[in-house]
mmCIF file of C-alpha atoms (C1' of nucleotides) in Angstrom:
data_model
loop_
_atom_site.group_PDB
_atom_site.id
_atom_site.type_symbol
_atom_site.label_atom_id
_atom_site.label_comp_id
_atom_site.label_asym_id
_atom_site.label_seq_id
_atom_site.Cartn_x
_atom_site.Cartn_y
_atom_site.Cartn_z
ATOM 1 C CA MET A 1 -25.034 -10.398 28.328
ATOM 2 C CA HIS A 2 -27.027 -13.668 28.766
ATOM 3 C CA GLY A 3 -30.464 -14.998 28.306
ATOM 4 C CA ALA A 4 -32.706 -13.212 25.990
ATOM 5 C CA ASN A 5 -29.830 -10.825 25.101
ATOM 6 C CA ALA A 6 -27.572 -13.487 23.605
ATOM 7 C CA VAL A 7 -28.618 -12.640 20.078
ATOM 8 C CA GLU A 8 -27.990 -8.909 20.724
ATOM 9 C CA THR A 9 -24.514 -9.679 22.136
ATOM 10 C CA ILE A 10 -23.784 -11.861 19.134
ATOM 11 C CA GLN A 11 -24.833 -9.303 16.803
ATOM 12 C CA ARG A 12 -22.796 -6.722 18.629
ATOM 13 C CA GLU A 13 -19.609 -8.543 18.756
ATOM 14 C CA MET A 14 -19.829 -9.781 15.224
ATOM 15 C CA THR A 15 -20.098 -6.196 14.142
ATOM 16 C CA VAL A 16 -17.144 -5.132 16.311
ATOM 17 C CA PHE A 17 -15.031 -7.944 14.781
ATOM 18 C CA ALA A 18 -15.959 -7.131 11.374
ATOM 19 C CA ARG A 19 -15.151 -3.562 11.732
ATOM 20 C CA ARG A 20 -11.486 -4.413 13.166
ATOM 21 C CA ALA A 21 -10.680 -7.125 10.852
ATOM 22 C CA ARG A 22 -9.870 -5.807 7.644
ATOM 23 C CA ALA A 23 -7.556 -2.963 9.149
ATOM 24 C CA ALA A 24 -5.948 -5.431 11.471
ATOM 25 C CA ALA A 25 -5.152 -7.761 8.705
ATOM 26 C CA GLY A 26 -3.739 -5.011 6.658
ATOM 27 C CA ARG A 27 -1.584 -3.967 9.460
ATOM 28 C CA MET A 28 -0.479 -7.503 10.028
ATOM 29 C CA HIS A 29 0.555 -8.114 6.438
ATOM 30 C CA PRO A 30 0.905 -5.154 4.359
ATOM 31 C CA GLU A 31 2.021 -7.143 1.471
ATOM 32 C CA LEU A 32 -1.413 -9.190 1.127
ATOM 33 C CA SER A 33 -4.807 -7.644 1.902
ATOM 34 C CA LEU A 34 -7.549 -9.842 3.565
ATOM 35 C CA VAL A 35 -9.186 -10.214 -0.017
ATOM 36 C CA SER A 36 -5.956 -11.308 -1.851
ATOM 37 C CA TYR A 37 -5.279 -13.537 1.000
ATOM 38 C CA THR A 38 -8.675 -15.481 0.813
ATOM 39 C CA LEU A 39 -8.232 -15.470 -2.972
ATOM 40 C CA LEU A 40 -4.888 -17.239 -2.880
ATOM 41 C CA GLY A 41 -6.107 -19.417 -0.140
ATOM 42 C CA HIS A 42 -8.978 -20.558 -2.387
ATOM 43 C CA LEU A 43 -6.649 -21.188 -5.170
ATOM 44 C CA GLU A 44 -4.431 -23.330 -3.049
ATOM 45 C CA GLU A 45 -7.395 -25.391 -1.613
ATOM 46 C CA SER A 46 -8.831 -25.956 -5.011
ATOM 47 C CA GLY A 47 -5.945 -26.514 -6.837
ATOM 48 C CA GLY A 48 -6.554 -23.787 -9.368
ATOM 49 C CA CYS A 49 -9.877 -22.395 -10.539
ATOM 50 C CA ARG A 50 -11.363 -19.761 -12.882
ATOM 51 C CA ALA A 51 -11.812 -16.125 -11.948
ATOM 52 C CA THR A 52 -15.780 -16.772 -12.298
ATOM 53 C CA ASP A 53 -15.525 -19.387 -9.739
ATOM 54 C CA LEU A 54 -13.796 -16.976 -7.176
ATOM 55 C CA ALA A 55 -16.413 -14.363 -7.914
ATOM 56 C CA ALA A 56 -19.130 -16.802 -7.278
ATOM 57 C CA HIS A 57 -17.611 -18.186 -4.339
ATOM 58 C CA TYR A 58 -17.107 -15.005 -2.545
ATOM 59 C CA ALA A 59 -20.048 -13.083 -4.174
ATOM 60 C CA LEU A 60 -17.633 -10.454 -5.598
ATOM 61 C CA ASP A 61 -18.320 -8.704 -8.882
ATOM 62 C CA LYS A 62 -16.323 -10.291 -11.690
ATOM 63 C CA SER A 63 -14.672 -7.008 -12.390
ATOM 64 C CA THR A 64 -13.469 -6.973 -8.800
ATOM 65 C CA VAL A 65 -11.825 -10.324 -9.291
ATOM 66 C CA SER A 66 -10.555 -9.430 -12.451
ATOM 67 C CA ARG A 67 -8.676 -6.639 -10.978
ATOM 68 C CA GLN A 68 -7.483 -8.349 -7.838
ATOM 69 C CA VAL A 69 -6.269 -11.271 -9.968
ATOM 70 C CA ALA A 70 -4.450 -8.889 -12.387
ATOM 71 C CA ALA A 71 -2.684 -7.521 -9.176
ATOM 72 C CA LEU A 72 -1.858 -10.825 -7.836
ATOM 73 C CA GLU A 73 -0.460 -11.710 -11.335
ATOM 74 C CA ARG A 74 1.580 -8.516 -11.543
ATOM 75 C CA SER A 75 3.016 -9.446 -8.283
ATOM 76 C CA GLY A 76 4.162 -12.881 -9.518
ATOM 77 C CA LEU A 77 1.825 -14.903 -7.049
ATOM 78 C CA VAL A 78 -0.641 -16.176 -9.559
ATOM 79 C CA GLU A 79 -0.433 -17.355 -12.944
ATOM 80 C CA ARG A 80 -2.910 -17.885 -15.733
ATOM 81 C CA ARG A 81 -3.290 -21.164 -17.852
ATOM 82 C CA PRO A 82 -5.540 -21.753 -20.847
ATOM 83 C CA ASP A 83 -8.488 -23.706 -19.973
ATOM 84 C CA ALA A 84 -8.319 -26.849 -22.463
ATOM 85 C CA ALA A 85 -12.043 -27.195 -22.129
ATOM 86 C CA ASP A 86 -13.097 -23.652 -22.917
ATOM 87 C CA GLN A 87 -11.006 -21.032 -24.892
ATOM 88 C CA ARG A 88 -12.756 -18.192 -22.976
ATOM 89 C CA ALA A 89 -11.553 -19.165 -19.766
ATOM 90 C CA GLN A 90 -8.341 -19.096 -17.712
ATOM 91 C CA VAL A 91 -7.502 -21.413 -15.044
ATOM 92 C CA LEU A 92 -5.754 -19.434 -12.286
ATOM 93 C CA HIS A 93 -2.750 -21.210 -10.466
ATOM 94 C CA LEU A 94 -0.606 -20.223 -7.462
ATOM 95 C CA THR A 95 2.952 -19.834 -8.374
ATOM 96 C CA GLN A 96 5.919 -20.985 -6.137
ATOM 97 C CA ALA A 97 6.183 -17.382 -4.974
ATOM 98 C CA GLY A 98 2.399 -17.407 -4.467
ATOM 99 C CA ARG A 99 2.680 -20.547 -2.324
ATOM 100 C CA ARG A 100 5.598 -19.174 -0.379
ATOM 101 C CA VAL A 101 3.885 -15.906 0.418
ATOM 102 C CA LEU A 102 0.630 -17.730 1.298
ATOM 103 C CA ALA A 103 2.352 -20.018 3.654
ATOM 104 C CA ARG A 104 4.214 -17.198 5.340
ATOM 105 C CA VAL A 105 1.121 -15.128 5.864
ATOM 106 C CA THR A 106 -0.897 -17.984 6.904
ATOM 107 C CA GLU A 107 1.657 -18.977 9.392
ATOM 108 C CA SER A 108 1.739 -15.360 10.861
ATOM 109 C CA ARG A 109 -2.069 -15.272 11.047
ATOM 110 C CA ARG A 110 -1.932 -18.663 12.700
ATOM 111 C CA ALA A 111 0.455 -17.551 15.276
ATOM 112 C CA ALA A 112 -1.631 -14.380 16.089
ATOM 113 C CA PHE A 113 -4.709 -16.458 16.469
ATOM 114 C CA ARG A 114 -2.804 -18.927 18.573
ATOM 115 C CA GLU A 115 -1.498 -16.285 20.719
ATOM 116 C CA ARG A 116 -4.931 -14.718 21.033
ATOM 117 C CA LEU A 117 -6.606 -18.205 21.945
ATOM 118 C CA ALA A 118 -3.845 -19.364 23.937
ATOM 119 C CA HIS A 119 -5.355 -19.807 27.377
ATOM 120 C CA TRP A 120 -8.748 -21.088 25.967
ATOM 121 C CA PRO A 121 -9.695 -24.595 27.126
ATOM 122 C CA ALA A 122 -9.778 -27.043 24.290
ATOM 123 C CA ALA A 123 -13.404 -27.634 24.901
ATOM 124 C CA ASP A 124 -14.205 -24.132 24.356
ATOM 125 C CA LEU A 125 -12.046 -23.965 21.258
ATOM 126 C CA ASN A 126 -14.086 -26.834 19.660
ATOM 127 C CA ARG A 127 -17.403 -25.270 20.453
ATOM 128 C CA PHE A 128 -16.258 -21.937 19.280
ATOM 129 C CA ALA A 129 -15.103 -23.381 16.113
ATOM 130 C CA ASP A 130 -18.484 -25.303 15.515
ATOM 131 C CA TYR A 131 -20.467 -22.150 16.281
ATOM 132 C CA LEU A 132 -18.476 -20.229 13.759
ATOM 133 C CA VAL A 133 -18.907 -22.823 11.031
ATOM 134 C CA ARG A 134 -22.691 -23.101 11.782
ATOM 135 C CA TYR A 135 -23.097 -19.450 11.852
ATOM 136 C CA ASN A 136 -21.341 -18.922 8.521
ATOM 137 C CA ALA A 137 -23.060 -21.899 6.949
ATOM 138 C CA TRP A 138 -26.310 -20.105 6.986
ATOM 139 C CA PRO A 139 -28.187 -20.402 4.552
ATOM 140 C CA GLY A 140 -25.786 -21.859 2.299
ATOM 141 C CA PRO A 141 -23.426 -20.743 -0.522
ATOM 142 C CA ALA A 142 -24.270 -18.290 -3.077
ATOM 143 C CA ARG A 143 -26.828 -16.585 -0.830
ATOM 144 C CA ARG A 144 -26.663 -13.714 1.751
ATOM 145 C CA ASP A 145 -23.146 -13.438 2.162
ATOM 146 C CA MET B 1 -12.813 -29.522 12.083
ATOM 147 C CA HIS B 2 -12.020 -30.626 15.564
ATOM 148 C CA GLY B 3 -9.316 -31.397 17.916
ATOM 149 C CA ALA B 4 -5.939 -29.814 17.314
ATOM 150 C CA ASN B 5 -7.385 -27.988 14.411
ATOM 151 C CA ALA B 6 -9.977 -25.830 16.235
ATOM 152 C CA VAL B 7 -7.802 -22.771 16.069
ATOM 153 C CA GLU B 8 -7.456 -23.088 12.291
ATOM 154 C CA THR B 9 -11.020 -23.368 11.845
ATOM 155 C CA ILE B 10 -11.824 -20.412 14.154
ATOM 156 C CA GLN B 11 -9.090 -18.404 11.939
ATOM 157 C CA ARG B 12 -10.741 -19.540 8.849
ATOM 158 C CA GLU B 13 -14.308 -18.799 9.705
ATOM 159 C CA MET B 14 -13.545 -15.518 11.314
ATOM 160 C CA THR B 15 -11.820 -14.512 8.168
ATOM 161 C CA VAL B 16 -14.919 -15.562 6.045
ATOM 162 C CA PHE B 17 -17.131 -13.683 8.287
ATOM 163 C CA ALA B 18 -14.971 -10.357 8.125
ATOM 164 C CA ARG B 19 -14.797 -10.552 4.366
ATOM 165 C CA ARG B 20 -18.573 -10.886 4.058
ATOM 166 C CA ALA B 21 -19.690 -8.368 6.742
ATOM 167 C CA ARG B 22 -19.166 -4.958 5.217
ATOM 168 C CA ALA B 23 -21.040 -5.660 2.006
ATOM 169 C CA ALA B 24 -23.656 -7.606 3.804
ATOM 170 C CA ALA B 25 -24.464 -4.755 6.180
ATOM 171 C CA GLY B 26 -24.357 -2.313 3.138
ATOM 172 C CA ARG B 27 -26.975 -4.371 1.492
ATOM 173 C CA MET B 28 -29.104 -4.589 4.699
ATOM 174 C CA HIS B 29 -29.112 -0.928 5.368
ATOM 175 C CA PRO B 30 -28.218 1.219 2.390
ATOM 176 C CA GLU B 31 -28.799 4.311 4.614
ATOM 177 C CA LEU B 32 -26.340 3.528 7.203
ATOM 178 C CA SER B 33 -22.790 2.004 6.592
ATOM 179 C CA LEU B 34 -21.326 -0.327 9.313
ATOM 180 C CA VAL B 35 -19.259 2.347 10.582
ATOM 181 C CA SER B 36 -21.809 5.137 10.745
ATOM 182 C CA TYR B 37 -23.954 2.541 12.695
ATOM 183 C CA THR B 38 -21.343 1.694 15.338
ATOM 184 C CA LEU B 39 -20.578 5.618 15.720
ATOM 185 C CA LEU B 40 -24.155 6.317 16.336
ATOM 186 C CA GLY B 41 -24.493 3.367 18.634
ATOM 187 C CA HIS B 42 -21.606 4.634 20.673
ATOM 188 C CA LEU B 43 -23.035 8.087 20.855
ATOM 189 C CA GLU B 44 -26.189 6.592 22.106
ATOM 190 C CA GLU B 45 -24.428 4.451 24.645
ATOM 191 C CA SER B 46 -22.139 7.196 25.947
ATOM 192 C CA GLY B 47 -24.859 9.841 25.736
ATOM 193 C CA GLY B 48 -22.552 12.124 23.648
ATOM 194 C CA CYS B 49 -18.762 12.382 23.236
ATOM 195 C CA ARG B 50 -16.083 13.987 21.354
ATOM 196 C CA ALA B 51 -14.991 13.038 17.845
ATOM 197 C CA THR B 52 -11.466 12.242 19.323
ATOM 198 C CA ASP B 53 -13.173 9.780 21.669
ATOM 199 C CA LEU B 54 -14.704 8.004 18.772
ATOM 200 C CA ALA B 55 -11.406 7.802 17.057
ATOM 201 C CA ALA B 56 -9.724 6.425 19.992
ATOM 202 C CA HIS B 57 -12.314 3.884 20.897
ATOM 203 C CA TYR B 58 -12.601 2.599 17.268
ATOM 204 C CA ALA B 59 -8.964 2.926 16.337
ATOM 205 C CA LEU B 60 -9.859 5.048 13.293
ATOM 206 C CA ASP B 61 -7.858 8.083 11.974
ATOM 207 C CA LYS B 62 -9.393 11.369 13.343
ATOM 208 C CA SER B 63 -9.862 12.429 9.804
ATOM 209 C CA THR B 64 -12.043 9.464 9.117
ATOM 210 C CA VAL B 65 -14.110 10.162 12.066
ATOM 211 C CA SER B 66 -14.296 13.919 11.056
ATOM 212 C CA ARG B 67 -15.785 12.975 7.723
ATOM 213 C CA GLN B 68 -18.093 10.304 9.115
ATOM 214 C CA VAL B 69 -19.357 12.882 11.690
ATOM 215 C CA ALA B 70 -19.721 15.510 9.014
ATOM 216 C CA ALA B 71 -21.713 13.068 6.942
ATOM 217 C CA LEU B 72 -24.016 12.042 9.943
ATOM 218 C CA GLU B 73 -24.644 15.819 10.674
ATOM 219 C CA ARG B 74 -25.471 16.538 7.162
ATOM 220 C CA SER B 75 -28.011 13.785 7.362
ATOM 221 C CA GLY B 76 -29.338 15.354 10.470
ATOM 222 C CA LEU B 77 -28.540 12.284 12.569
ATOM 223 C CA VAL B 78 -25.909 14.087 14.817
ATOM 224 C CA GLU B 79 -25.708 17.381 16.133
ATOM 225 C CA ARG B 80 -22.555 19.349 17.626
ATOM 226 C CA ARG B 81 -22.501 21.157 20.830
ATOM 227 C CA PRO B 82 -19.818 23.250 22.074
ATOM 228 C CA ASP B 83 -17.712 21.714 25.032
ATOM 229 C CA ALA B 84 -17.909 24.144 27.908
ATOM 230 C CA ALA B 85 -14.762 22.932 29.146
ATOM 231 C CA ASP B 86 -12.600 23.240 26.038
ATOM 232 C CA GLN B 87 -13.236 25.635 23.264
ATOM 233 C CA ARG B 88 -11.509 23.345 20.786
ATOM 234 C CA ALA B 89 -13.768 20.550 21.195
ATOM 235 C CA GLN B 90 -17.312 19.656 20.235
ATOM 236 C CA VAL B 91 -19.477 17.291 22.005
ATOM 237 C CA LEU B 92 -21.561 14.992 19.697
ATOM 238 C CA HIS B 93 -24.944 14.023 20.364
ATOM 239 C CA LEU B 94 -27.631 11.924 18.600
ATOM 240 C CA THR B 95 -30.673 14.044 17.157
ATOM 241 C CA GLN B 96 -34.009 12.738 17.516
ATOM 242 C CA ALA B 97 -33.764 11.633 13.967
ATOM 243 C CA GLY B 98 -30.661 10.051 14.843
ATOM 244 C CA ARG B 99 -32.198 7.940 17.521
ATOM 245 C CA ARG B 100 -34.933 7.011 15.286
ATOM 246 C CA VAL B 101 -32.726 5.788 12.533
ATOM 247 C CA LEU B 102 -30.502 4.005 15.015
ATOM 248 C CA ALA B 103 -33.444 2.267 16.535
ATOM 249 C CA ARG B 104 -34.835 1.236 13.171
ATOM 250 C CA VAL B 105 -31.687 -0.153 11.762
ATOM 251 C CA THR B 106 -31.051 -1.895 15.066
ATOM 252 C CA GLU B 107 -34.014 -3.514 14.917
ATOM 253 C CA SER B 108 -33.786 -4.678 11.350
ATOM 254 C CA ARG B 109 -30.258 -5.970 12.108
ATOM 255 C CA ARG B 110 -31.655 -7.630 15.100
ATOM 256 C CA ALA B 111 -34.277 -9.286 12.949
ATOM 257 C CA ALA B 112 -31.796 -10.565 10.493
ATOM 258 C CA PHE B 113 -29.639 -12.193 13.299
ATOM 259 C CA ARG B 114 -32.767 -13.572 15.038
ATOM 260 C CA GLU B 115 -33.685 -15.217 11.800
ATOM 261 C CA ARG B 116 -30.164 -16.500 11.271
ATOM 262 C CA LEU B 117 -29.975 -17.801 14.777
ATOM 263 C CA ALA B 118 -33.512 -18.829 14.946
ATOM 264 C CA HIS B 119 -33.213 -22.709 15.598
ATOM 265 C CA TRP B 120 -30.218 -22.408 17.857
ATOM 266 C CA PRO B 121 -30.685 -23.956 21.274
ATOM 267 C CA ALA B 122 -30.760 -21.236 23.969
ATOM 268 C CA ALA B 123 -27.353 -22.964 25.539
ATOM 269 C CA ASP B 124 -25.624 -22.549 22.495
ATOM 270 C CA LEU B 125 -26.586 -19.075 21.795
ATOM 271 C CA ASN B 126 -25.289 -18.141 25.206
ATOM 272 C CA ARG B 127 -22.053 -19.840 24.797
ATOM 273 C CA PHE B 128 -21.452 -18.400 21.613
ATOM 274 C CA ALA B 129 -22.210 -14.885 22.862
ATOM 275 C CA ASP B 130 -19.631 -15.526 25.710
ATOM 276 C CA TYR B 131 -16.986 -16.700 23.201
ATOM 277 C CA LEU B 132 -17.401 -13.723 20.963
ATOM 278 C CA VAL B 133 -17.263 -11.484 23.959
ATOM 279 C CA ARG B 134 -13.931 -13.203 25.183
ATOM 280 C CA TYR B 135 -12.480 -13.146 21.740
ATOM 281 C CA ASN B 136 -13.033 -9.486 21.168
ATOM 282 C CA ALA B 137 -11.944 -8.491 24.644
ATOM 283 C CA TRP B 138 -8.476 -9.431 23.957
ATOM 284 C CA PRO B 139 -6.179 -7.758 24.883
ATOM 285 C CA GLY B 140 -8.154 -4.887 25.828
ATOM 286 C CA PRO B 141 -9.011 -1.403 24.491
ATOM 287 C CA ALA B 142 -6.635 0.802 22.701
ATOM 288 C CA ARG B 143 -4.552 -2.154 21.408
ATOM 289 C CA ARG B 144 -4.644 -4.459 18.557
ATOM 290 C CA ASP B 145 -8.067 -3.592 17.269
ATOM 291 C "C1'" DA C 1 -26.347 -20.384 -39.245
ATOM 292 C "C1'" DG C 2 -28.028 -17.261 -35.431
ATOM 293 C "C1'" DC C 3 -28.267 -15.653 -30.873
ATOM 294 C "C1'" DA C 4 -28.442 -15.753 -26.157
ATOM 295 C "C1'" DA C 5 -25.305 -17.165 -22.395
ATOM 296 C "C1'" DT C 6 -20.795 -17.031 -20.243
ATOM 297 C "C1'" DG C 7 -15.826 -15.784 -18.859
ATOM 298 C "C1'" DG C 8 -13.158 -11.600 -18.720
ATOM 299 C "C1'" DT C 9 -11.621 -6.728 -19.128
ATOM 300 C "C1'" DT C 10 -12.011 -1.917 -18.909
ATOM 301 C "C1'" DG C 11 -13.949 2.722 -17.803
ATOM 302 C "C1'" DG C 12 -16.540 5.441 -14.659
ATOM 303 C "C1'" DC C 13 -17.787 6.276 -10.100
ATOM 304 C "C1'" DC C 14 -18.297 5.924 -5.258
ATOM 305 C "C1'" DT C 15 -17.106 4.973 -0.210
ATOM 306 C "C1'" DA C 16 -13.769 4.262 3.234
ATOM 307 C "C1'" DT C 17 -9.469 5.263 5.132
ATOM 308 C "C1'" DG C 18 -4.706 6.618 6.313
ATOM 309 C "C1'" DC C 19 -1.270 10.391 6.350
ATOM 310 C "C1'" DA C 20 0.426 14.991 6.526
ATOM 311 C "C1'" DA C 21 -0.362 19.654 6.854
ATOM 312 C "C1'" DC C 22 -2.915 23.189 8.736
ATOM 313 C "C1'" DC C 23 -5.558 26.155 12.167
ATOM 314 C "C1'" DA C 24 -7.263 27.416 16.809
ATOM 315 C "C1'" DT C 25 -7.154 26.533 21.596
ATOM 316 C "C1'" DG C 26 -5.095 24.899 25.914
ATOM 317 C "C1'" DG C 27 -1.593 24.552 29.505
ATOM 318 C "C1'" DG C 28 2.362 24.407 31.491
ATOM 319 C "C1'" DA C 29 7.672 25.957 31.767
ATOM 320 C "C1'" DG C 30 10.212 29.828 32.507
ATOM 321 C "C1'" DC D 1 2.942 37.058 31.324
ATOM 322 C "C1'" DT D 2 4.986 34.872 27.069
ATOM 323 C "C1'" DC D 3 6.519 30.874 24.205
ATOM 324 C "C1'" DC D 4 5.945 26.392 22.818
ATOM 325 C "C1'" DC D 5 4.379 22.160 22.477
ATOM 326 C "C1'" DA D 6 0.318 19.193 22.826
ATOM 327 C "C1'" DT D 7 -4.499 18.520 21.482
ATOM 328 C "C1'" DG D 8 -9.207 18.657 18.945
ATOM 329 C "C1'" DG D 9 -10.795 19.055 14.337
ATOM 330 C "C1'" DT D 10 -10.746 19.872 9.039
ATOM 331 C "C1'" DT D 11 -8.957 19.447 4.696
ATOM 332 C "C1'" DG D 12 -5.901 17.917 0.510
ATOM 333 C "C1'" DC D 13 -4.110 13.985 -1.372
ATOM 334 C "C1'" DA D 14 -3.540 9.071 -2.327
ATOM 335 C "C1'" DT D 15 -5.001 4.217 -2.093
ATOM 336 C "C1'" DA D 16 -7.878 0.189 -1.750
ATOM 337 C "C1'" DG D 17 -11.900 -2.101 -3.010
ATOM 338 C "C1'" DG D 18 -16.342 -2.403 -4.804
ATOM 339 C "C1'" DC D 19 -20.244 -2.069 -8.174
ATOM 340 C "C1'" DC D 20 -22.475 -1.404 -12.718
ATOM 341 C "C1'" DA D 21 -22.585 -1.178 -17.487
ATOM 342 C "C1'" DA D 22 -20.388 -1.628 -21.842
ATOM 343 C "C1'" DC D 23 -17.824 -4.358 -24.675
ATOM 344 C "C1'" DC D 24 -15.222 -8.469 -26.738
ATOM 345 C "C1'" DA D 25 -14.497 -13.406 -27.787
ATOM 346 C "C1'" DT D 26 -16.115 -18.016 -27.251
ATOM 347 C "C1'" DT D 27 -19.796 -21.464 -26.449
ATOM 348 C "C1'" DG D 28 -23.562 -24.037 -27.361
ATOM 349 C "C1'" DC D 29 -28.376 -24.581 -28.022
ATOM 350 C "C1'" DT D 30 -32.091 -24.194 -31.418
#
DNA sequence: AGCAATGGTTGGCCTATGCAACCATGGGAG
DNA sequence: CTCCCATGGTTGCATAGGCCAACCATTGCT
């Protein structure tokens, strides 16, 4: 598990994690898939953005985003506002309900992670977090996601 | 990114990774999905096992495994042998072609990971690998996948 | 003006999965 | 030795999530 094989281990464990994550997220929050959750999260962080921005950020097809957003709007979690600067575009915003649901799911996810990482030493948590950031940052946005 | 927020960062980065992984894997190896790849890998490691074992190990529905295995068999990567001890069961084995494809994809995945991790210090790679193993090991097989 | 580029939507299609129903074999309990 | 439930697998049905291409409306450069 060490030495020259660290790369293999990382590869294998990231694969395991990837395989499990989506289903686990679905079981945890039937009301909000992993994708919907990240889209809502991005809207909250950005304070509203266009569908195209979401598609670019997550390297999803614009049709996929369009349908996801439509579903979120049907659920009343997202609203569309006209973009004053561009008549073609719509700016997406969280609704109050959207903020509530996002907060609830975030809290529940956070609790799961906290439980899972409960007995990790703080130094290890910090390093792990750094490694993940570094790993995901490669080689920059809009490529190789 | 540090201190009290390490758990949040880990949560966020794992989520990012999970969202990206499947599509990235698909782009890397059109011939072998992430799931097929892990199933083949398990067959190689275990030296052959039953579909039910695969389903249990990966917490997939047996119907899903059944179809995946059927596809792998159609592709000639896996063969079924009768289980001498149980007429209901079949023992799955890699074929020569299966071993070849698995080796090729493994190598290509490894190359991608190597590139991505190329300039990481060895100490960081080892720690990262350890953290991932520890993270995924929780709380043991057959639960919370 | 004219036309290519951009933001979005929709239709068609595919993969991956889960659940439920179903079949055949196994393995005790009587 | 039966009967019945458990187990290994397959298949029908439904859902989610994606991609690509075609299409519409608006933008904005030439």
